[in-house]
Short mmCIF file of N, CA and C in Angstrom, two decimals:
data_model
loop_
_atom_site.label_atom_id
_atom_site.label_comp_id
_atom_site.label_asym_id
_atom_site.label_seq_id
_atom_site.Cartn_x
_atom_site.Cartn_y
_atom_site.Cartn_z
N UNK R 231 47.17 -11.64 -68.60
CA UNK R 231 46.11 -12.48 -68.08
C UNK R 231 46.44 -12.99 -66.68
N UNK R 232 47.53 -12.90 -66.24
CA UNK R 232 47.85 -13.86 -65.12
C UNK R 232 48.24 -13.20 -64.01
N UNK R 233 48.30 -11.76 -64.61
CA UNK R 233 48.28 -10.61 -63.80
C UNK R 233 46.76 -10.24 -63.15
N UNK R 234 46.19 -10.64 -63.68
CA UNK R 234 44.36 -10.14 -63.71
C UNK R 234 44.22 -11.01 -62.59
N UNK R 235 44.54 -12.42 -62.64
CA UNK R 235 44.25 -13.70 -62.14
C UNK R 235 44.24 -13.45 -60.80
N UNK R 236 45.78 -13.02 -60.85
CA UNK R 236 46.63 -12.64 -59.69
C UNK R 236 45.58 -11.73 -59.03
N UNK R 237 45.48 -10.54 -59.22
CA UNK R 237 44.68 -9.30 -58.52
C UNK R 237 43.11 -9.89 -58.12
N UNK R 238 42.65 -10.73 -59.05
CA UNK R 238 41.31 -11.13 -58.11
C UNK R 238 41.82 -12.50 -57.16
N UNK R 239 42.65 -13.31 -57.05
CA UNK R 239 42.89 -13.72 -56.15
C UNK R 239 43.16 -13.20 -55.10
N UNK R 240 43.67 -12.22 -55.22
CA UNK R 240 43.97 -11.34 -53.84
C UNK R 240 43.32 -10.57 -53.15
N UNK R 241 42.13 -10.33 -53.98
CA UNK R 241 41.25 -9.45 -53.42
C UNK R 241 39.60 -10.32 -52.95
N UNK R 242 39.05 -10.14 -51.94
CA UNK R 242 38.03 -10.85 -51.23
C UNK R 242 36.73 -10.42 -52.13
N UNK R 243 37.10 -8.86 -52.18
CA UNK R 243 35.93 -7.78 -52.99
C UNK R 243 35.54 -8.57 -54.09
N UNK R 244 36.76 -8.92 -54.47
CA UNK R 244 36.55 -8.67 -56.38
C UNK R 244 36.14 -10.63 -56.54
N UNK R 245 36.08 -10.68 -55.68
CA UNK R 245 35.87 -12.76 -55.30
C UNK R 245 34.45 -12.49 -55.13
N UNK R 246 34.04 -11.71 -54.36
CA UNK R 246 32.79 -11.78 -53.69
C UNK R 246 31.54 -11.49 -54.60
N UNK R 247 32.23 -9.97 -55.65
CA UNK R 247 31.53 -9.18 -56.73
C UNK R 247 31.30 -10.69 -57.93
N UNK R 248 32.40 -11.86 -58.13
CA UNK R 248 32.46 -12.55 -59.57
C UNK R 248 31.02 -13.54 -58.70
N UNK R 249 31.47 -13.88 -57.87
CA UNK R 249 30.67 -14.93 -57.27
C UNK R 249 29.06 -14.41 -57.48
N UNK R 250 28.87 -13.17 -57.06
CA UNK R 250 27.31 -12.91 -56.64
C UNK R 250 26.83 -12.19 -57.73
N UNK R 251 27.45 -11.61 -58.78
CA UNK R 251 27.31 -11.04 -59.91
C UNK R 251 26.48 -12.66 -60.91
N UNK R 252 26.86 -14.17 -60.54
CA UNK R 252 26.40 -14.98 -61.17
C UNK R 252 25.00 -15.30 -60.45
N UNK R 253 25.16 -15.23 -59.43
CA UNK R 253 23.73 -15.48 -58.36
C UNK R 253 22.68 -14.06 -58.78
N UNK R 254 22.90 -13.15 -58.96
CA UNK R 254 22.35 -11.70 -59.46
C UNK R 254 21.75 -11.81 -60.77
N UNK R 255 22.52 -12.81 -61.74
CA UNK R 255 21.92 -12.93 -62.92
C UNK R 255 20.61 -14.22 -62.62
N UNK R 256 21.15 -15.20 -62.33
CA UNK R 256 20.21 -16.40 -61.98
C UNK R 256 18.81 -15.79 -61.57
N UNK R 257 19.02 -14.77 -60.33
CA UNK R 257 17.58 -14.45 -59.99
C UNK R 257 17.18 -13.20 -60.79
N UNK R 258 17.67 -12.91 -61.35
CA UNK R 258 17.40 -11.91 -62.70
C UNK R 258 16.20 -12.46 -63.66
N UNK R 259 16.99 -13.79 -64.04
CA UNK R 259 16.39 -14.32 -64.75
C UNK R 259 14.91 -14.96 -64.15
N UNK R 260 14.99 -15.48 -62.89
CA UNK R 260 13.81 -16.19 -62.64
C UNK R 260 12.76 -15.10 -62.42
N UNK R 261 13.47 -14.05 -61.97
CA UNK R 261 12.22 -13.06 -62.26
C UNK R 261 11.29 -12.46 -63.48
N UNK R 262 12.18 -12.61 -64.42
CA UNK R 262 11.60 -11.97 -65.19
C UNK R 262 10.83 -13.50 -65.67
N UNK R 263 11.18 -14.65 -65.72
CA UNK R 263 9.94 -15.61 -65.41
C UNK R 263 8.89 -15.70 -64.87
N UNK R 264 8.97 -15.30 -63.66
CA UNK R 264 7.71 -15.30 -62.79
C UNK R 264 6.95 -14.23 -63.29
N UNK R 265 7.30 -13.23 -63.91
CA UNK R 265 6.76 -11.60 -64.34
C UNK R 265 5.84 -12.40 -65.87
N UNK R 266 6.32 -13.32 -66.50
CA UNK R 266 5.71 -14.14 -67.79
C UNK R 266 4.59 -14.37 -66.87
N UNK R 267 4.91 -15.82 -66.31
CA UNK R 267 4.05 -16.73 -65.06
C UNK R 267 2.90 -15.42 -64.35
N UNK R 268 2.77 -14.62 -64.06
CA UNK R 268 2.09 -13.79 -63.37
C UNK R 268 1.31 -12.93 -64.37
N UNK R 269 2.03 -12.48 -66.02
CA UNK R 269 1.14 -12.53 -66.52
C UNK R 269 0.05 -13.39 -67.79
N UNK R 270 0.34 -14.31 -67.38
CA UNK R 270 -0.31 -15.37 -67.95
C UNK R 270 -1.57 -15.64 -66.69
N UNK R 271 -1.10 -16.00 -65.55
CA UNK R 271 -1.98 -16.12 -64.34
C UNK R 271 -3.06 -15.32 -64.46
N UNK R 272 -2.90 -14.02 -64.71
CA UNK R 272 -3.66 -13.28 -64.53
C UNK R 272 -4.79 -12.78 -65.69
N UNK R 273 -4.60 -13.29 -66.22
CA UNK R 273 -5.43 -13.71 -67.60
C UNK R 273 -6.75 -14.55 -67.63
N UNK R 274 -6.15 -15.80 -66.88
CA UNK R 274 -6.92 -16.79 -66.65
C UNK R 274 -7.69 -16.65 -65.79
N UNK R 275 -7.67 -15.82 -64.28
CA UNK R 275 -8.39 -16.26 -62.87
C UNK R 275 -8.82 -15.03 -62.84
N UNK R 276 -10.26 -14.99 -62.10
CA UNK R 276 -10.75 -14.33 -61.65
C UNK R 276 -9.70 -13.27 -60.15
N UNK R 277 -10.06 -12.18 -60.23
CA UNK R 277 -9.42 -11.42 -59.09
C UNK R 277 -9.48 -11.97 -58.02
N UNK R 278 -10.23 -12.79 -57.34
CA UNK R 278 -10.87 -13.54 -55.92
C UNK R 278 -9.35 -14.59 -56.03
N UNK R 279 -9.65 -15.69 -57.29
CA UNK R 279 -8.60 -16.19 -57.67
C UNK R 279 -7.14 -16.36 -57.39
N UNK R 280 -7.02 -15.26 -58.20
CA UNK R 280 -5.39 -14.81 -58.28
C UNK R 280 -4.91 -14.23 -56.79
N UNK R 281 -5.90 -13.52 -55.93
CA UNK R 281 -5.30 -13.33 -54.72
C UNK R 281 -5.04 -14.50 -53.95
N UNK R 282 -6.13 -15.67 -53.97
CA UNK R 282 -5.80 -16.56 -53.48
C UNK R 282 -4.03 -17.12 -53.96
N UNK R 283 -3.86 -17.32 -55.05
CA UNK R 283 -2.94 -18.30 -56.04
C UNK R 283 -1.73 -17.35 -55.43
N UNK R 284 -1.39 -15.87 -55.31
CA UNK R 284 -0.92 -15.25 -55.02
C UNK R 284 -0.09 -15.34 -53.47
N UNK R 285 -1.21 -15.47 -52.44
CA UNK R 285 -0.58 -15.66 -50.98
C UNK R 285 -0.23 -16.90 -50.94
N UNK R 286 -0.81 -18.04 -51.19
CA UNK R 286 -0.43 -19.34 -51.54
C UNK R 286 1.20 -19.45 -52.18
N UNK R 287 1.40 -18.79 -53.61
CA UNK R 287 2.57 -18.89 -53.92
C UNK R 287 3.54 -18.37 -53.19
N UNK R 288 3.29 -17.15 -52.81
CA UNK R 288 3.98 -16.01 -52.27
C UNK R 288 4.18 -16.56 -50.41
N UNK R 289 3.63 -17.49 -49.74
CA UNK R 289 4.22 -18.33 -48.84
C UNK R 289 5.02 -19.31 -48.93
N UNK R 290 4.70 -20.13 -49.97
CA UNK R 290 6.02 -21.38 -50.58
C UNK R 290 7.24 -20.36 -50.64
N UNK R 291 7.33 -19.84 -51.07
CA UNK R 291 8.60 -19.23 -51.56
C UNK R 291 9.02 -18.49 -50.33
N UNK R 292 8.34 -17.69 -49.25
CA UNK R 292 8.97 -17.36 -48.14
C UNK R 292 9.21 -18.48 -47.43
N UNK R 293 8.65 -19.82 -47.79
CA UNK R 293 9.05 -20.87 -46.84
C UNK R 293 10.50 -21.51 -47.54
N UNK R 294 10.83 -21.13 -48.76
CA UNK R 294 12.47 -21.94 -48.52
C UNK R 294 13.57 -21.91 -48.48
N UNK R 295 13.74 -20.68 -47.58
CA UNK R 295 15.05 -19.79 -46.88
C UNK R 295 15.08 -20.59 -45.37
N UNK R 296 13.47 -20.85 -44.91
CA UNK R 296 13.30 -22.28 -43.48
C UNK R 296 13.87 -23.09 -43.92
N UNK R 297 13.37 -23.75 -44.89
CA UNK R 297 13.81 -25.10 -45.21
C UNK R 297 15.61 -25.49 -45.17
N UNK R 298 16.19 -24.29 -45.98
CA UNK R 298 17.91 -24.78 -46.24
C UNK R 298 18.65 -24.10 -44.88
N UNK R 299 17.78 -23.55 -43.96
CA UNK R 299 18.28 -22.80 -43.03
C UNK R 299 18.99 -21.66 -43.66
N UNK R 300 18.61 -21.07 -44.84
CA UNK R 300 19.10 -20.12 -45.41
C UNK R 300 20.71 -20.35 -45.99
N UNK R 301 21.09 -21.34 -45.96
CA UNK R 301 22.40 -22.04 -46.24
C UNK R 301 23.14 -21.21 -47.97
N UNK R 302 22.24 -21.46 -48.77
CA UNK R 302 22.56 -20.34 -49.71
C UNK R 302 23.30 -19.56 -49.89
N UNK R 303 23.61 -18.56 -49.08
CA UNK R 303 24.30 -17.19 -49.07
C UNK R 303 25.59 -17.80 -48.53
N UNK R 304 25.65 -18.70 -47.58
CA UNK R 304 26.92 -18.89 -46.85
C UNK R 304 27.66 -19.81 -47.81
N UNK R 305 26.81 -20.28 -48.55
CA UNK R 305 27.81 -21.56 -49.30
C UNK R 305 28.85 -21.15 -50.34
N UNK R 306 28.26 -20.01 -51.19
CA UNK R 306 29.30 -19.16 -51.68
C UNK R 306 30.98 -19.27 -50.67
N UNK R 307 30.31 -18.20 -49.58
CA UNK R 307 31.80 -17.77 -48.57
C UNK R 307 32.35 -18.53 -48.33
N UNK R 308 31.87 -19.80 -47.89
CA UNK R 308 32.73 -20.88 -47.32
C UNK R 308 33.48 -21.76 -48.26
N UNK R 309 32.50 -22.66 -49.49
CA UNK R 309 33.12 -23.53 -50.34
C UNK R 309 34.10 -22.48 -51.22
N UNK R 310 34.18 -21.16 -51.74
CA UNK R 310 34.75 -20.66 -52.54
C UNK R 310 36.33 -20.45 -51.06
N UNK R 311 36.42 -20.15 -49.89
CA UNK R 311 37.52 -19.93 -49.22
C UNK R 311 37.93 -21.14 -48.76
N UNK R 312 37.22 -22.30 -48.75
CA UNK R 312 37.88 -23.49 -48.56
C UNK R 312 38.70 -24.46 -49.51
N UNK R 313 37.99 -23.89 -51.20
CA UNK R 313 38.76 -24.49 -52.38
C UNK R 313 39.82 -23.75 -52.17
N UNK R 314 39.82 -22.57 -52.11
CA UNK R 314 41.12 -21.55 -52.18
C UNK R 314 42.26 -21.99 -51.14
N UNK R 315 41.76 -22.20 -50.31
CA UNK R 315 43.17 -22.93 -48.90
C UNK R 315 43.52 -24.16 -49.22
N UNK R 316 42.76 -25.00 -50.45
CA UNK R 316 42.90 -26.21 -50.49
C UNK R 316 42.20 -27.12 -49.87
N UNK R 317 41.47 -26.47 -48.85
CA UNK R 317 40.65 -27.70 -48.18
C UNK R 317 39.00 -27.94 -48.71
N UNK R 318 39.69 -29.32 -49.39
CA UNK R 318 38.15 -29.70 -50.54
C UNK R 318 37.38 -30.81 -49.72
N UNK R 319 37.97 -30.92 -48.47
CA UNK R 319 37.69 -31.71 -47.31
C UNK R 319 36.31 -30.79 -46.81
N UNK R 320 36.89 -29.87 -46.20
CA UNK R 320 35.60 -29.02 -45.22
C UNK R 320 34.78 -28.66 -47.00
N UNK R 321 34.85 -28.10 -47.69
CA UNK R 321 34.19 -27.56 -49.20
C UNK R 321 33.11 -28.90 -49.26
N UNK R 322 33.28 -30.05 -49.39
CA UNK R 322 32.71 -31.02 -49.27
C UNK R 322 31.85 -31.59 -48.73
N UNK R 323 32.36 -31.41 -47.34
CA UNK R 323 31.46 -31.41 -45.97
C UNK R 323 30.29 -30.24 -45.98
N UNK R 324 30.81 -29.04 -46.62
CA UNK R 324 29.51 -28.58 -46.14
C UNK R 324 28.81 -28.18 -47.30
N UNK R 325 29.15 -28.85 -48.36
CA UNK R 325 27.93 -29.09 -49.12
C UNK R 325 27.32 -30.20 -49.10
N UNK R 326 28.09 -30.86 -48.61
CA UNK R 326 27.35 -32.28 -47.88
C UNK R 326 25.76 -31.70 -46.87
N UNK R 327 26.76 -31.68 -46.03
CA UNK R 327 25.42 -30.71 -44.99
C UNK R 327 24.44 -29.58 -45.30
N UNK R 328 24.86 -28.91 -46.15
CA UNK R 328 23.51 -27.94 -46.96
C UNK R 328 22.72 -29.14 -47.49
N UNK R 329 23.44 -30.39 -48.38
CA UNK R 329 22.00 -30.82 -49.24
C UNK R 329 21.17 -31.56 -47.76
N UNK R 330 21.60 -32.30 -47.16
CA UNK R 330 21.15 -32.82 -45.60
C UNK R 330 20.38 -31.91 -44.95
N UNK R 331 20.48 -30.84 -45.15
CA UNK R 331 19.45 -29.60 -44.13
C UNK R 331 18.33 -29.40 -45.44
N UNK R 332 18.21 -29.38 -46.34
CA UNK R 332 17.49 -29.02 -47.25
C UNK R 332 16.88 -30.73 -47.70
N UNK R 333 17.30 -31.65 -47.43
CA UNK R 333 16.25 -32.87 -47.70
C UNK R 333 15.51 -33.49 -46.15
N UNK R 334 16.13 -32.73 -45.45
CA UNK R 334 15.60 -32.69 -43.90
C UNK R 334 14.59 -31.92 -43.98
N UNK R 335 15.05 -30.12 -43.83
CA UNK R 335 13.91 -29.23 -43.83
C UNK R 335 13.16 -28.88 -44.50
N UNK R 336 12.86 -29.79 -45.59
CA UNK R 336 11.71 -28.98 -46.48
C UNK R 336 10.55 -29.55 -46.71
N UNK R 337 10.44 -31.49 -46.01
CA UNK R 337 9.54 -32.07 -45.46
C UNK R 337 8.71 -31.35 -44.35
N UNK R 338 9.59 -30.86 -43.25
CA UNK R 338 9.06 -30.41 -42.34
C UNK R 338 8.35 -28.75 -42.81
N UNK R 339 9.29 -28.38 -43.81
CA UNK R 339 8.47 -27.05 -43.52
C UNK R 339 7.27 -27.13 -45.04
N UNK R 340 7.49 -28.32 -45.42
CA UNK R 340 6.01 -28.63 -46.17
C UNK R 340 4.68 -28.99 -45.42
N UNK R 341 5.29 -29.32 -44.55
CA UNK R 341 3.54 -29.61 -43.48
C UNK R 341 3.46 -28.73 -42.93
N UNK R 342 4.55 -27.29 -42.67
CA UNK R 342 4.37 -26.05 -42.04
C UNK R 342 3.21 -25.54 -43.06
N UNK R 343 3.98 -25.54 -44.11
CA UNK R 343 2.90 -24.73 -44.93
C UNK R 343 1.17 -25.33 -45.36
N UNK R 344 1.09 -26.58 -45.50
CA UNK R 344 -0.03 -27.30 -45.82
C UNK R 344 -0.83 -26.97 -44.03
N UNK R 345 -0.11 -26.92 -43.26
CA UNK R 345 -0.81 -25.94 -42.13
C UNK R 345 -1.42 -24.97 -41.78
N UNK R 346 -0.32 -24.01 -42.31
CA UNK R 346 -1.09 -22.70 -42.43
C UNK R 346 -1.90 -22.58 -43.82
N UNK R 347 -1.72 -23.18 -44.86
CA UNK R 347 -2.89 -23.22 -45.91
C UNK R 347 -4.21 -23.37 -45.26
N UNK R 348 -4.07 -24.91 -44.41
CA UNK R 348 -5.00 -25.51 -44.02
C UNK R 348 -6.37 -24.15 -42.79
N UNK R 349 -5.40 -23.55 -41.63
CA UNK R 349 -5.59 -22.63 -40.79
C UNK R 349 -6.12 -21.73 -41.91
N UNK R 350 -5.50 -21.12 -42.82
CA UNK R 350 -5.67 -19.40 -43.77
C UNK R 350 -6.81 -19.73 -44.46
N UNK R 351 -6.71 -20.88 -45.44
CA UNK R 351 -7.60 -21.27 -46.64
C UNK R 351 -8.42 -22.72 -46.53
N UNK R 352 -9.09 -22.72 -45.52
CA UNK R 352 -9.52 -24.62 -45.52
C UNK R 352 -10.29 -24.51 -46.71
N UNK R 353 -11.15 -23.67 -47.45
CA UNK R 353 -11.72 -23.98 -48.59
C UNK R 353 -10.51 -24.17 -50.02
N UNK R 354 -9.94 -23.85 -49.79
CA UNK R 354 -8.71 -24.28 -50.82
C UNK R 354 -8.90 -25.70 -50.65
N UNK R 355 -8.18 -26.37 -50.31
CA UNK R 355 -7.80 -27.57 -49.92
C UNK R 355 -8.83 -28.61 -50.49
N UNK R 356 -10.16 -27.68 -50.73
CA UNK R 356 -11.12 -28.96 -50.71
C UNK R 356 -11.36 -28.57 -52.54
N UNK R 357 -11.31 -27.06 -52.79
CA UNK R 357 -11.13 -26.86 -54.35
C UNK R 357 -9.73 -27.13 -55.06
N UNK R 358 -9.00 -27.03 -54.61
CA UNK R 358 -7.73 -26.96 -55.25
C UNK R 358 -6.69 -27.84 -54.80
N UNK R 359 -6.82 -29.19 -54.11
CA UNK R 359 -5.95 -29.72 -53.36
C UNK R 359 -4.96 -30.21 -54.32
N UNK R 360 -4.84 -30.61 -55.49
CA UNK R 360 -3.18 -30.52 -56.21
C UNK R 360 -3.04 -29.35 -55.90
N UNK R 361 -3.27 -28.47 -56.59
CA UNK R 361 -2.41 -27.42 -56.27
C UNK R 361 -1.62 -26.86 -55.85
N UNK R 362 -2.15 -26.98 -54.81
CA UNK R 362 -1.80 -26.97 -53.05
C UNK R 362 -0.77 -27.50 -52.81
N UNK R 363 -0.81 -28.71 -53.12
CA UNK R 363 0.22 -30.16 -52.74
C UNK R 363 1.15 -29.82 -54.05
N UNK R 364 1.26 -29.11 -55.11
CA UNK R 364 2.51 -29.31 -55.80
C UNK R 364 3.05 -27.78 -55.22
N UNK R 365 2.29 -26.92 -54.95
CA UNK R 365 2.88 -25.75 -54.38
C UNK R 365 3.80 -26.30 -53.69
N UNK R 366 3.39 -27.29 -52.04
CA UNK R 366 3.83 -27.60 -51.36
C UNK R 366 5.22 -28.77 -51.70
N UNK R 367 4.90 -28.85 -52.85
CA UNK R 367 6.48 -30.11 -53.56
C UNK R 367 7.42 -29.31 -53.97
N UNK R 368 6.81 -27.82 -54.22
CA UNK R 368 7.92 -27.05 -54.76
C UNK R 368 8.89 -26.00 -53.84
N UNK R 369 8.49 -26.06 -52.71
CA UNK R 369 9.14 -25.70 -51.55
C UNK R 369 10.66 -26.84 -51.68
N UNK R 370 9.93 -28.22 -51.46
CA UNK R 370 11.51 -29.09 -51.47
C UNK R 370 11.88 -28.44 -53.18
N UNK R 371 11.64 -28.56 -54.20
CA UNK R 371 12.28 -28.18 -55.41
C UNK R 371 13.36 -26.43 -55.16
N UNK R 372 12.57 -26.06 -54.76
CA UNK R 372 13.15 -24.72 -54.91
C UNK R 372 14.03 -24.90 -53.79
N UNK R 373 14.34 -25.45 -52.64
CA UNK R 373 15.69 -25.57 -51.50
C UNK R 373 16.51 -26.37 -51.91
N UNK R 374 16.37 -27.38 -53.09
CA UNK R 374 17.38 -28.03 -53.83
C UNK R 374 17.88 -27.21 -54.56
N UNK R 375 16.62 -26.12 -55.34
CA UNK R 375 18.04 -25.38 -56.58
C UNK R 375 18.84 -24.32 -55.77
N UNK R 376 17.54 -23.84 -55.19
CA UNK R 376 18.84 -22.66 -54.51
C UNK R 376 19.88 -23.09 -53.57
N UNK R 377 19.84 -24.78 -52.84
CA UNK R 377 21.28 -24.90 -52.25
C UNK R 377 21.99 -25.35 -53.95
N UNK R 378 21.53 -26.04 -54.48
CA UNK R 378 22.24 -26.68 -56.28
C UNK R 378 23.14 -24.95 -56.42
N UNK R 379 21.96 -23.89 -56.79
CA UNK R 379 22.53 -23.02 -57.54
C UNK R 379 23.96 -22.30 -56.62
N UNK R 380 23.50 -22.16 -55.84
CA UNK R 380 24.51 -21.53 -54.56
C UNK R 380 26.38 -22.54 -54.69
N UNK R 381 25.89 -23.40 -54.71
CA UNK R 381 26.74 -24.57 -54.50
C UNK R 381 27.88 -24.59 -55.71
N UNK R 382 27.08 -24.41 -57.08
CA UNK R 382 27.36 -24.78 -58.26
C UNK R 382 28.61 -23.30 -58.30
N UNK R 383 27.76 -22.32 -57.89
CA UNK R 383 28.41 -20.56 -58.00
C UNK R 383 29.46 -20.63 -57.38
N UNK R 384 29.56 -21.44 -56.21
CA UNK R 384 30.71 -21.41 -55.67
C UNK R 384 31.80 -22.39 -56.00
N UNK R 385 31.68 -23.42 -56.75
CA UNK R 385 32.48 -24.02 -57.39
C UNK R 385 33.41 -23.76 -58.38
N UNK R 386 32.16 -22.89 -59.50
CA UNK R 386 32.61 -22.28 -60.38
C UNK R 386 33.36 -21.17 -60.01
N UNK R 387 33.04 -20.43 -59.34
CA UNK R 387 33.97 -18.87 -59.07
C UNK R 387 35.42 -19.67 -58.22
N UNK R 388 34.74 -20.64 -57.38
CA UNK R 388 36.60 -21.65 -56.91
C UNK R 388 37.61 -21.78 -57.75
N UNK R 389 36.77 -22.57 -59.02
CA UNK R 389 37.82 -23.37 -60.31
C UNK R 389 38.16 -21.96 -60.88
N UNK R 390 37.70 -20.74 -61.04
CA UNK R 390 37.79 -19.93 -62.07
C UNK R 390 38.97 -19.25 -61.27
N UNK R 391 38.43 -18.95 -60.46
CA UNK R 391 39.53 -17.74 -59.40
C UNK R 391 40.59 -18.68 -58.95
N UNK R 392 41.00 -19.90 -58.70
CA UNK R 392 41.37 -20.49 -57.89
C UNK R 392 42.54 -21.07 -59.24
#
């Protein structure tokens, strides 16, 4: 066992494969959620509908890679090589600063989007304005989990490998 330990400590590959192999399942899973969610959606709404509900959703979600500045992907590399050197100082700091960019940017890129809703769809707004507005709440939700989930992956693959 401690031989095993040994060989993925040493190797960046086999750090990189444990780490993103957990992030691979996570969005595994939310997909095959949204694949439920989409067909349930589509049950309910008219075709006119669902295209609407569709670009609507399908912009929140390109909007919250803006929001964390895409912070996600890096938080792995960094907090997992900074537990490893020992420094739980910088590991800290910049998960400090991911949640700070992501309770910063996702205000701002919620009025991005209630913008271009507003510009794409002004008749939305006047039929569907929750909607709209929790779409637009779930931009900040979803840049919390994915810096949370990112964050969490790299902790765990730290304590495990480390």
């Amino acid at each position: 066992m401690n031989a095993l330990k040994r060989k993925w400590q040493g190797s960046e590959i086999l750090q990189s494969l444990a780490a993103s192999s957990l992030v691979i399942f996570a969005r595994v899973a939310g997909n095959l959620t949204t694949l439920v969610y989409t067909l349930l959606v589509v049950r309910l709404l008219t075709p006119a509908e669902f295209g609407a509900v569709s670009s609507l959703w399908s912009l929140s979600v390109l909007l919250v890679p803006l929001a964390t500045l895409n912070l996600a992907p890096i938080a792995v590399q960094v907090v997992v090589k900074a537990r490893q050197q020992g420094n739980d100082a910088l590991a800290a700091g910049f998960i400090r600063f991911a949640r700070i960019v992501a309770l910063v940017g996702a205000p701002c890129v919620m009025l991005v989007f209630l913008a271009l809703v507003w510009l794409r769809f002004p008749g939305v707004l006047d039929s569907a304005l929750v909607g709209v507005l929790l779409l637009a709440l779930s931009i900040a939700g979803m840049s919390q989990v994915q810096t949370g989930a990112a964050v969490g992956v790299a902790l765990l693959a730290g304590a495990w490998l480390g």
